[in-house]
Short mmCIF file of C-alpha atoms and ligand atoms in Angstrom, two decimals:
data_model
loop_
_atom_site.label_atom_id
_atom_site.label_comp_id
_atom_site.label_asym_id
_atom_site.label_seq_id
_atom_site.Cartn_x
_atom_site.Cartn_y
_atom_site.Cartn_z
CA MET A 162 -85.85 138.32 -16.55
CA LYS A 163 -88.28 140.36 -14.62
CA ILE A 164 -90.88 138.57 -12.53
CA ARG A 165 -93.58 140.49 -10.77
CA LEU A 166 -93.94 139.57 -7.10
CA PRO A 167 -97.64 138.57 -7.20
CA SER A 168 -96.93 136.17 -10.10
CA LEU A 169 -94.01 134.68 -8.21
CA LEU A 170 -96.14 134.19 -5.09
CA LEU A 171 -98.85 132.57 -7.18
CA ALA A 172 -96.31 130.25 -8.81
CA LEU A 173 -94.93 129.31 -5.40
CA ALA A 174 -98.42 128.68 -4.08
CA ILE A 175 -99.23 126.39 -7.03
CA ALA A 176 -95.94 124.55 -6.53
CA ALA A 177 -96.76 124.08 -2.84
CA VAL A 178 -100.21 122.68 -3.66
CA SER A 179 -98.71 120.32 -6.26
CA ALA A 180 -96.10 119.14 -3.75
CA ALA A 181 -98.82 118.49 -1.20
CA HIS A 182 -100.72 116.40 -3.76
CA ALA A 183 -97.59 114.53 -4.72
CA ALA A 184 -97.06 113.74 -1.05
CA LYS A 185 -100.53 112.26 -0.72
CA PRO A 186 -100.81 108.88 -2.43
CA ASN A 187 -103.92 107.81 -4.26
CA ILE A 188 -105.63 104.99 -2.42
CA ILE A 189 -107.63 102.11 -3.89
CA LEU A 190 -109.46 99.59 -1.75
CA ILE A 191 -110.36 96.57 -3.86
CA ALA A 192 -112.88 94.17 -2.33
CA ALA A 193 -113.75 90.83 -3.84
CA ASP A 194 -116.98 89.20 -2.72
CA ASP A 195 -117.02 85.62 -1.39
CA LEU A 196 -113.61 84.78 -2.87
CA GLY A 197 -112.23 81.55 -1.37
CA TYR A 198 -108.92 81.58 0.49
CA ALA A 199 -107.54 78.84 -1.78
CA ASP A 200 -108.62 80.44 -5.05
CA ILE A 201 -105.70 82.68 -5.97
CA GLY A 202 -102.36 81.67 -7.44
CA VAL A 203 -100.30 82.92 -4.50
CA HIS A 204 -102.38 80.72 -2.20
CA GLY A 205 -101.63 77.67 -4.32
CA CYS A 206 -104.54 77.61 -6.76
CA LYS A 207 -103.54 75.54 -9.80
CA GLU A 208 -106.90 75.11 -11.54
CA PHE A 209 -106.98 78.63 -12.93
CA ALA A 210 -104.66 81.62 -12.94
CA THR A 211 -104.97 84.96 -11.15
CA PRO A 212 -101.84 86.79 -12.35
CA ASN A 213 -103.08 90.29 -11.58
CA ILE A 214 -104.18 89.59 -8.02
CA ASP A 215 -100.93 87.66 -7.56
CA SER A 216 -99.02 90.68 -8.86
CA LEU A 217 -100.24 92.70 -5.88
CA ALA A 218 -98.55 90.17 -3.59
CA LYS A 219 -95.43 90.05 -5.75
CA ASN A 220 -95.12 93.83 -5.93
CA GLY A 221 -96.32 94.30 -2.37
CA LEU A 222 -97.03 92.34 0.77
CA ARG A 223 -99.36 89.42 1.36
CA PHE A 224 -101.02 88.87 4.70
CA ALA A 225 -101.00 85.13 5.39
CA ALA A 226 -103.28 85.72 8.38
CA GLY A 227 -105.38 88.61 7.08
CA TYR A 228 -108.84 88.71 8.58
CA ALA A 229 -112.23 90.22 7.82
CA THR A 230 -114.30 91.33 10.82
CA SER A 231 -117.22 89.13 9.83
CA ALA A 232 -117.97 85.93 7.96
CA VAL A 233 -120.71 87.62 5.96
CA CYS A 234 -120.88 90.50 3.45
CA ALA A 235 -122.51 93.62 4.92
CA PRO A 236 -121.09 93.49 8.46
CA SER A 237 -117.61 92.97 7.03
CA ARG A 238 -118.03 96.05 4.82
CA ALA A 239 -119.45 98.07 7.72
CA GLY A 240 -116.30 97.11 9.62
CA PHE A 241 -113.66 98.01 7.09
CA LEU A 242 -115.39 101.16 5.81
CA SER A 243 -115.99 102.55 9.33
CA GLY A 244 -112.72 101.24 10.76
CA ARG A 245 -114.65 99.95 13.79
CA TYR A 246 -115.81 96.56 14.89
CA GLN A 247 -119.32 96.63 13.46
CA ASP A 248 -120.41 94.71 16.55
CA HIS A 249 -119.89 97.97 18.50
CA PHE A 250 -122.90 99.38 16.66
CA GLY A 251 -124.98 96.20 16.57
CA PHE A 252 -124.44 95.44 12.89
CA GLN A 253 -125.16 91.71 12.69
CA GLY A 254 -126.04 89.99 9.45
CA ASN A 255 -127.06 91.30 6.05
CA PRO A 256 -129.77 93.90 5.39
CA LYS A 257 -132.65 92.72 3.25
CA HIS A 258 -133.10 94.32 -0.12
CA GLY A 259 -135.90 96.78 -0.56
CA ALA A 260 -137.60 96.28 2.77
CA SER A 261 -135.45 97.35 5.66
CA ASP A 262 -134.48 100.91 6.50
CA TRP A 263 -131.19 100.27 8.15
CA GLY A 264 -127.63 100.19 6.97
CA LEU A 265 -124.39 101.63 8.24
CA PRO A 266 -125.59 103.85 11.14
CA LEU A 267 -125.54 107.50 10.14
CA ASP A 268 -123.39 108.50 13.11
CA GLU A 269 -120.56 106.30 11.85
CA ARG A 270 -118.04 107.91 9.52
CA THR A 271 -116.41 106.11 6.60
CA ILE A 272 -112.84 106.07 5.34
CA ALA A 273 -114.20 108.08 2.38
CA ASP A 274 -115.50 110.78 4.77
CA ARG A 275 -112.03 111.09 6.29
CA LEU A 276 -110.14 111.19 3.01
CA LYS A 277 -112.64 113.56 1.39
CA THR A 278 -112.16 115.97 4.29
CA ALA A 279 -108.42 115.71 3.64
CA GLY A 280 -108.88 116.83 0.04
CA TYR A 281 -109.30 113.52 -1.75
CA LYS A 282 -111.70 112.95 -4.63
CA THR A 283 -113.64 109.85 -3.69
CA ALA A 284 -115.57 107.25 -5.64
CA ALA A 285 -117.28 103.94 -4.96
CA PHE A 286 -117.88 101.42 -7.73
CA GLY A 287 -119.78 98.16 -7.33
CA LYS A 288 -121.66 96.62 -4.44
CA TRP A 289 -122.79 98.82 -1.55
CA HIS A 290 -124.98 96.73 0.79
CA LEU A 291 -124.93 99.30 3.60
CA GLY A 292 -128.39 100.78 3.21
CA GLU A 293 -130.62 101.81 0.33
CA LYS A 294 -132.30 105.00 1.63
CA PRO A 295 -131.12 108.36 0.20
CA GLU A 296 -129.26 109.22 3.41
CA GLN A 297 -127.52 105.81 3.33
CA HIS A 298 -126.44 106.08 -0.31
CA PRO A 299 -122.65 106.06 -0.94
CA MET A 300 -122.87 109.71 -2.03
CA SER A 301 -124.27 110.53 1.41
CA ARG A 302 -121.45 108.55 3.05
CA GLY A 303 -118.35 110.33 1.78
CA PHE A 304 -118.22 109.41 -1.89
CA ASP A 305 -118.26 112.03 -4.67
CA GLU A 306 -119.22 109.50 -7.32
CA TYR A 307 -120.95 106.15 -7.45
CA PHE A 308 -121.72 103.43 -9.97
CA GLY A 309 -123.07 100.07 -8.91
CA PHE A 310 -125.95 98.54 -7.01
CA LEU A 311 -127.19 99.07 -3.49
CA ALA A 312 -128.30 95.52 -2.57
CA GLY A 313 -126.16 92.53 -1.64
CA MET A 314 -125.99 90.88 -5.03
CA HIS A 315 -126.92 91.51 -8.65
CA ASP A 316 -127.41 89.91 -12.03
CA TYR A 317 -124.16 90.24 -14.02
CA PHE A 318 -125.83 90.91 -17.37
CA LYS A 319 -129.03 92.86 -16.63
CA ALA A 320 -129.19 96.50 -15.56
CA GLU A 321 -132.54 95.91 -13.89
CA ASP A 322 -132.49 92.83 -11.70
CA PRO A 323 -136.04 91.79 -10.75
CA ASN A 324 -134.80 90.54 -7.38
CA TRP A 325 -132.04 92.96 -6.48
CA GLY A 326 -132.84 96.32 -8.00
CA ALA A 327 -131.18 98.50 -10.61
CA ILE A 328 -127.67 99.45 -11.57
CA MET A 329 -127.22 103.08 -10.52
CA ARG A 330 -125.00 105.93 -11.61
CA GLY A 331 -125.08 108.37 -8.77
CA ARG A 332 -128.70 108.26 -7.60
CA GLU A 333 -130.21 107.47 -11.01
CA LYS A 334 -130.79 104.20 -12.82
CA ALA A 335 -128.05 103.44 -15.33
CA GLU A 336 -127.46 101.18 -18.29
CA LEU A 337 -125.34 98.06 -18.13
CA LYS A 338 -123.63 97.56 -21.46
CA GLU A 339 -121.26 94.73 -20.55
CA TYR A 340 -120.60 92.02 -17.96
CA LEU A 341 -120.94 93.74 -14.61
CA THR A 342 -117.41 92.93 -13.41
CA PHE A 343 -115.98 94.59 -16.53
CA ALA A 344 -118.35 97.56 -16.19
CA ILE A 345 -117.22 98.19 -12.60
CA ALA A 346 -113.55 98.11 -13.64
CA LYS A 347 -114.26 100.40 -16.59
CA GLU A 348 -115.84 102.98 -14.28
CA ALA A 349 -112.77 102.89 -12.05
CA CYS A 350 -110.44 103.30 -15.04
CA GLY A 351 -112.50 106.22 -16.33
CA PHE A 352 -112.42 107.89 -12.94
CA ILE A 353 -108.63 107.47 -12.68
CA GLU A 354 -108.19 108.96 -16.15
CA ARG A 355 -110.31 111.99 -15.22
CA GLN A 356 -108.33 112.85 -12.08
CA LYS A 357 -105.86 115.67 -12.46
CA ASP A 358 -105.05 117.75 -9.44
CA ALA A 359 -106.38 116.04 -6.35
CA PRO A 360 -105.36 112.67 -4.94
CA PHE A 361 -108.15 110.11 -5.15
CA PHE A 362 -109.67 107.30 -3.13
CA ILE A 363 -111.55 104.51 -4.87
CA TYR A 364 -113.60 101.84 -3.13
CA LEU A 365 -113.65 99.21 -5.86
CA ALA A 366 -116.23 96.75 -4.60
CA PHE A 367 -116.54 93.96 -7.13
CA ASN A 368 -119.47 91.63 -6.51
CA ALA A 369 -117.56 88.78 -8.16
CA PRO A 370 -117.41 85.94 -7.48
CA HIS A 371 -120.60 86.12 -5.37
CA THR A 372 -123.64 84.36 -6.84
CA PRO A 373 -125.53 84.40 -9.18
CA SER A 374 -123.12 82.07 -10.97
CA GLN A 375 -122.81 83.89 -14.30
CA ALA A 376 -119.76 84.34 -16.48
CA PRO A 377 -119.00 85.48 -20.04
CA GLU A 378 -118.82 82.67 -22.59
CA ASP A 379 -115.15 83.21 -23.48
CA TYR A 380 -114.20 82.93 -19.81
CA LEU A 381 -116.27 79.76 -19.40
CA LYS A 382 -114.24 78.31 -22.27
CA LYS A 383 -111.02 79.18 -20.44
CA ALA A 384 -112.32 77.09 -17.53
CA ALA A 385 -113.63 74.22 -19.69
CA HIS A 386 -111.11 71.81 -18.12
CA ILE A 387 -112.95 72.01 -14.78
CA ALA A 388 -115.55 69.24 -14.69
CA ASP A 389 -117.79 70.58 -11.93
CA LYS A 390 -120.12 73.08 -13.59
CA GLN A 391 -120.42 75.46 -10.66
CA ARG A 392 -116.67 75.40 -10.04
CA GLN A 393 -116.13 76.01 -13.75
CA THR A 394 -118.38 79.09 -13.71
CA TYR A 395 -116.75 80.27 -10.51
CA ALA A 396 -113.28 79.93 -12.07
CA ALA A 397 -114.50 81.95 -15.06
CA MET A 398 -115.86 84.65 -12.74
CA VAL A 399 -112.59 84.84 -10.81
CA MET A 400 -110.56 85.05 -14.02
CA ALA A 401 -112.83 87.87 -15.24
CA LEU A 402 -112.34 89.58 -11.87
CA ASP A 403 -108.58 89.15 -12.14
CA ASP A 404 -108.49 90.60 -15.66
CA SER A 405 -110.60 93.53 -14.46
CA ILE A 406 -108.17 94.26 -11.65
CA GLY A 407 -105.43 94.01 -14.27
CA ARG A 408 -107.20 96.68 -16.32
CA VAL A 409 -107.20 99.06 -13.36
CA LEU A 410 -103.52 98.36 -12.65
CA LYS A 411 -102.71 98.99 -16.33
CA THR A 412 -104.53 102.33 -16.23
CA LEU A 413 -102.50 103.37 -13.19
CA ARG A 414 -99.31 102.33 -14.96
CA GLU A 415 -100.19 104.23 -18.13
CA LYS A 416 -100.98 107.35 -16.12
CA GLY A 417 -97.66 107.06 -14.28
CA LEU A 418 -99.49 106.65 -10.98
CA GLU A 419 -98.39 103.17 -9.97
CA GLU A 420 -95.78 104.35 -7.48
CA ASN A 421 -98.05 106.96 -5.99
CA THR A 422 -100.98 104.66 -5.40
CA LEU A 423 -101.52 102.56 -2.30
CA ILE A 424 -103.66 99.52 -3.06
CA PHE A 425 -105.43 97.21 -0.64
CA PHE A 426 -107.01 93.98 -1.82
CA LEU A 427 -109.17 91.64 0.24
CA SER A 428 -112.24 89.44 0.13
CA ASP A 429 -115.08 90.56 2.39
CA ASN A 430 -115.45 87.06 3.82
CA GLY A 431 -114.37 83.50 3.11
CA GLY A 432 -115.71 81.29 0.37
CA PRO A 433 -119.31 80.13 0.96
CA LEU A 434 -119.57 76.38 1.36
CA ILE A 435 -122.63 75.60 3.44
CA LYS A 436 -126.34 75.70 2.64
CA GLY A 437 -127.77 79.17 3.15
CA SER A 438 -124.46 80.95 2.52
CA ALA A 439 -124.93 81.22 -1.29
CA PRO A 440 -122.31 78.56 -2.23
CA ASN A 441 -120.49 79.54 -5.41
CA GLY A 442 -117.99 76.72 -5.97
CA SER A 443 -115.18 78.34 -3.98
CA ARG A 444 -112.56 76.58 -1.86
CA ASN A 445 -110.91 77.68 1.38
CA ASP A 446 -108.52 74.81 2.00
CA PRO A 447 -106.50 74.30 4.08
CA LEU A 448 -108.85 76.34 6.25
CA ARG A 449 -111.82 74.88 8.07
CA GLY A 450 -115.35 76.03 7.21
CA GLY A 451 -116.43 79.07 5.23
CA LYS A 452 -118.82 82.00 4.99
CA LEU A 453 -121.28 82.34 7.91
CA GLN A 454 -118.87 80.54 10.23
CA MET A 455 -116.25 81.80 12.67
CA TRP A 456 -113.84 79.05 11.58
CA GLU A 457 -110.79 80.36 9.74
CA GLY A 458 -112.46 79.62 6.39
CA GLY A 459 -115.12 82.23 7.14
CA ILE A 460 -112.91 85.07 8.29
CA ARG A 461 -109.32 84.56 7.07
CA VAL A 462 -109.30 85.96 3.54
CA PRO A 463 -107.03 86.75 0.61
CA PHE A 464 -105.58 90.07 1.76
CA MET A 465 -102.64 92.08 0.40
CA ILE A 466 -101.25 95.58 0.06
CA GLN A 467 -99.15 97.19 -2.65
CA TRP A 468 -97.41 100.56 -2.65
CA LYS A 469 -94.62 100.33 -5.17
CA GLY A 470 -91.46 102.18 -4.30
CA HIS A 471 -92.64 102.69 -0.71
CA LEU A 472 -93.27 99.25 0.72
CA PRO A 473 -91.23 96.06 0.28
CA ALA A 474 -92.11 93.75 -2.61
CA GLY A 475 -92.82 90.05 -2.43
CA LYS A 476 -92.92 89.82 1.33
CA THR A 477 -95.36 87.71 3.35
CA ILE A 478 -96.54 88.96 6.72
CA ALA A 479 -97.36 86.24 9.26
CA GLU A 480 -98.56 88.61 11.97
CA PRO A 481 -102.37 88.61 12.16
CA VAL A 482 -103.92 91.74 10.66
CA ILE A 483 -107.56 92.68 10.21
CA SER A 484 -109.53 94.79 7.75
CA LEU A 485 -109.96 97.38 10.53
CA ASP A 486 -106.29 98.24 9.93
CA ILE A 487 -107.04 99.60 6.45
CA GLN A 488 -108.33 102.98 7.61
CA PRO A 489 -105.49 103.85 10.05
CA THR A 490 -102.94 102.66 7.46
CA ALA A 491 -104.53 104.69 4.67
CA CYS A 492 -104.75 107.75 6.90
CA ALA A 493 -101.08 107.43 7.88
CA ALA A 494 -100.06 107.16 4.24
CA ALA A 495 -102.21 110.20 3.40
CA GLY A 496 -100.83 112.25 6.28
CA VAL A 497 -104.25 112.35 7.94
CA GLU A 498 -104.05 112.34 11.70
CA THR A 499 -106.51 109.88 13.22
CA LYS A 500 -108.34 111.20 16.27
CA PRO A 501 -109.23 109.34 19.49
CA GLU A 502 -112.87 110.38 19.13
CA TRP A 503 -113.04 108.41 15.88
CA LYS A 504 -112.73 105.31 18.11
CA LEU A 505 -110.96 103.35 15.39
CA ASP A 506 -110.28 99.75 16.33
CA GLY A 507 -107.42 99.04 13.91
CA LEU A 508 -103.76 99.96 13.69
CA ASN A 509 -101.48 101.69 11.22
CA LEU A 510 -99.61 98.81 9.58
CA LEU A 511 -96.91 100.89 7.88
CA PRO A 512 -94.21 100.51 10.61
CA LEU A 513 -94.65 96.72 10.50
CA LEU A 514 -94.66 96.63 6.70
CA GLU A 515 -91.63 98.89 6.41
CA GLY A 516 -89.72 96.70 8.87
CA LYS A 517 -89.54 99.49 11.44
CA ALA A 518 -91.56 97.50 13.99
CA GLU A 519 -91.24 93.78 14.62
CA HIS A 520 -94.81 93.36 15.86
CA LEU A 521 -98.05 95.26 16.09
CA ALA A 522 -98.98 96.68 19.48
CA ARG A 523 -102.06 94.51 19.73
CA THR A 524 -102.97 91.47 21.78
CA ASP A 525 -106.28 90.20 20.49
CA LEU A 526 -108.69 90.16 17.55
CA PHE A 527 -112.39 89.53 18.14
CA TRP A 528 -115.40 88.24 16.26
CA LYS A 529 -119.03 87.49 16.99
CA PHE A 530 -121.91 86.35 14.84
CA GLY A 531 -125.38 86.02 16.29
CA ASN A 532 -125.73 84.58 19.74
CA ASP A 533 -123.96 81.28 19.30
CA GLN A 534 -120.75 82.04 17.43
CA PHE A 535 -117.71 83.89 18.63
CA ALA A 536 -113.94 83.84 18.24
CA ILE A 537 -110.90 85.51 19.71
CA ARG A 538 -107.37 85.27 18.39
CA GLY A 539 -104.64 86.06 20.91
CA GLY A 540 -101.17 85.51 19.50
CA ASP A 541 -100.93 82.00 18.07
CA TRP A 542 -104.12 80.84 19.79
CA LYS A 543 -107.74 81.01 18.76
CA LEU A 544 -110.70 80.20 20.93
CA VAL A 545 -113.78 79.68 18.79
CA LYS A 546 -117.40 78.61 19.09
CA VAL A 547 -119.47 77.78 16.02
CA HIS A 548 -122.94 76.80 17.21
CA ALA A 549 -122.46 73.61 19.26
CA ASP A 550 -118.89 73.10 18.12
CA LYS A 551 -116.01 74.83 19.88
CA GLY A 552 -112.33 74.57 20.60
CA LEU A 553 -108.94 76.10 21.30
CA PHE A 554 -106.47 75.90 18.45
CA ASN A 555 -102.82 76.76 17.93
CA LEU A 556 -103.11 78.26 14.44
CA PRO A 557 -99.47 78.27 13.28
CA LYS A 558 -99.32 74.54 14.09
CA ASP A 559 -102.89 73.71 13.20
CA ILE A 560 -104.20 76.08 10.53
CA SER A 561 -107.09 73.68 9.80
CA GLU A 562 -108.42 73.84 13.39
CA THR A 563 -108.47 70.08 13.79
CA THR A 564 -107.07 69.52 17.31
CA ASP A 565 -108.87 71.10 20.26
CA ARG A 566 -106.27 71.88 22.95
CA THR A 567 -108.69 73.01 25.65
CA ALA A 568 -108.01 69.99 27.88
CA GLU A 569 -104.27 70.74 28.19
CA GLN A 570 -104.56 74.54 27.99
CA GLY A 571 -107.61 75.13 30.17
CA LYS A 572 -106.26 78.29 31.82
CA LEU A 573 -105.45 79.85 28.44
CA ALA A 574 -108.94 79.05 27.16
CA GLU A 575 -110.43 80.69 30.26
CA ASP A 576 -108.24 83.78 29.82
CA LEU A 577 -109.22 84.16 26.17
CA LYS A 578 -112.90 83.77 26.98
CA ALA A 579 -112.57 86.38 29.76
CA ARG A 580 -110.92 88.80 27.29
CA TRP A 581 -113.66 88.21 24.74
CA ASP A 582 -116.28 88.82 27.46
CA VAL A 583 -114.68 92.20 28.25
CA TRP A 584 -114.77 93.12 24.55
CA GLU A 585 -118.40 91.99 24.35
CA THR A 586 -119.36 94.51 27.06
CA LYS A 587 -118.67 97.25 24.42
CA ASN A 588 -121.31 95.79 22.11
CA PRO A 589 -125.00 96.70 22.32
CA THR A 590 -127.40 93.90 23.06
CA VAL A 591 -129.76 95.13 20.35
CA ASN A 592 -129.33 93.20 17.14
CA LEU A 593 -130.12 95.74 14.42
CA LYS A 594 -130.70 93.03 11.88
CA VAL A 595 -133.52 91.53 13.90
CA ALA A 596 -134.83 94.90 15.07
CA ALA A 597 -135.09 96.53 11.65
CA GLU A 598 -135.91 93.84 9.15
CA LYS A 599 -139.50 93.47 8.14
CA LYS A 600 -139.62 91.51 4.93
CA GLY A 601 -137.61 90.95 1.80
CA LYS A 602 -134.93 88.67 0.55
CA GLU A 603 -131.66 87.94 2.25
CA GLN A 604 -128.46 86.98 0.53
CA1 CA B 1107 -119.35 88.46 0.72
#
């Protein structure tokens, strides 16, 4: 057989490109919204089933102490999409729909920016909540495609929500032909089916089970055994969310992509329990508190990672991890070198997950919310202040934060506070939320 040299070189070049793509896994970051810590099967939920979310833990690793960077929606998203403590750029609290001009600061880069630069096709589906101006739109922040809504919440049945704006495809208003949770999953499945040559990154930002409490009738029937009406609707919303995640996993399986796709799953914050936090019927037990609070119930969230054939299956990680670790981990998996000037605050988790490292090279995790809440976790210990209430807790022994140990561990409490104070010096004193908001509705 005679092969001309140029053809051979071309064939080799194509093979090299294909090999490079094969070496880069697809990456999907699934965020649930206001999902309670107790409300998945692998965390002991018995009232309703979440087999698809549970499957991520069974086929991957579950973080028993997986944290969000905030106890409220938008700051948490600013944290995990930028890979930096959002406090470092003054991102406190939620933007108000339609009235404020701020979101994720334009000099921050997102995980989508990094992966797009590395050759990934990128898409965001669902809730954005990081700014509504053209320059703040997902397609100005690293995403090739977008379907969803820009505010912090949305009606699940109407395309045009009188309070929270329209469903958008790209930068244009779009139709909503089915329950929003299903529509978001359908967009993700369609995107996966369209991808051919390039690896892809999907930010799959479900707004379920955030309020408004709305669920399809057939799912409400599945939760008919739950007497409390709000809890019943919540259960229906979570089951619809779980089925939607199942649809995405099925699409990956059918396309033969399951083993070449790294999947993160987390809730952006803990279940909302208190007045003003948009309570939805969620539960965080055995954790104390919930959304808007620096107690474990506000920041410790359902959090897992699956990469079949690459990472162990069915393992639970006790070491504290935080959503900031998503970007360095994704970059490591994608062969993207992270740079010091990116100032990422998280760590690549792969050595820990693969069993090559016993612990992460990290001492402390930090949180702040407004001027009268903060927390630091150093090893087993957490020092926390929630308004007038505060304490030092040994979390492995006291996950519910019931017994304040400050009196017997005064020096440790002082050390932790001193470390938090050093971290706080990196944060601007300007609170962008207060500085930029003018009017509108908060969620
Ligand atoms: Ca949320």
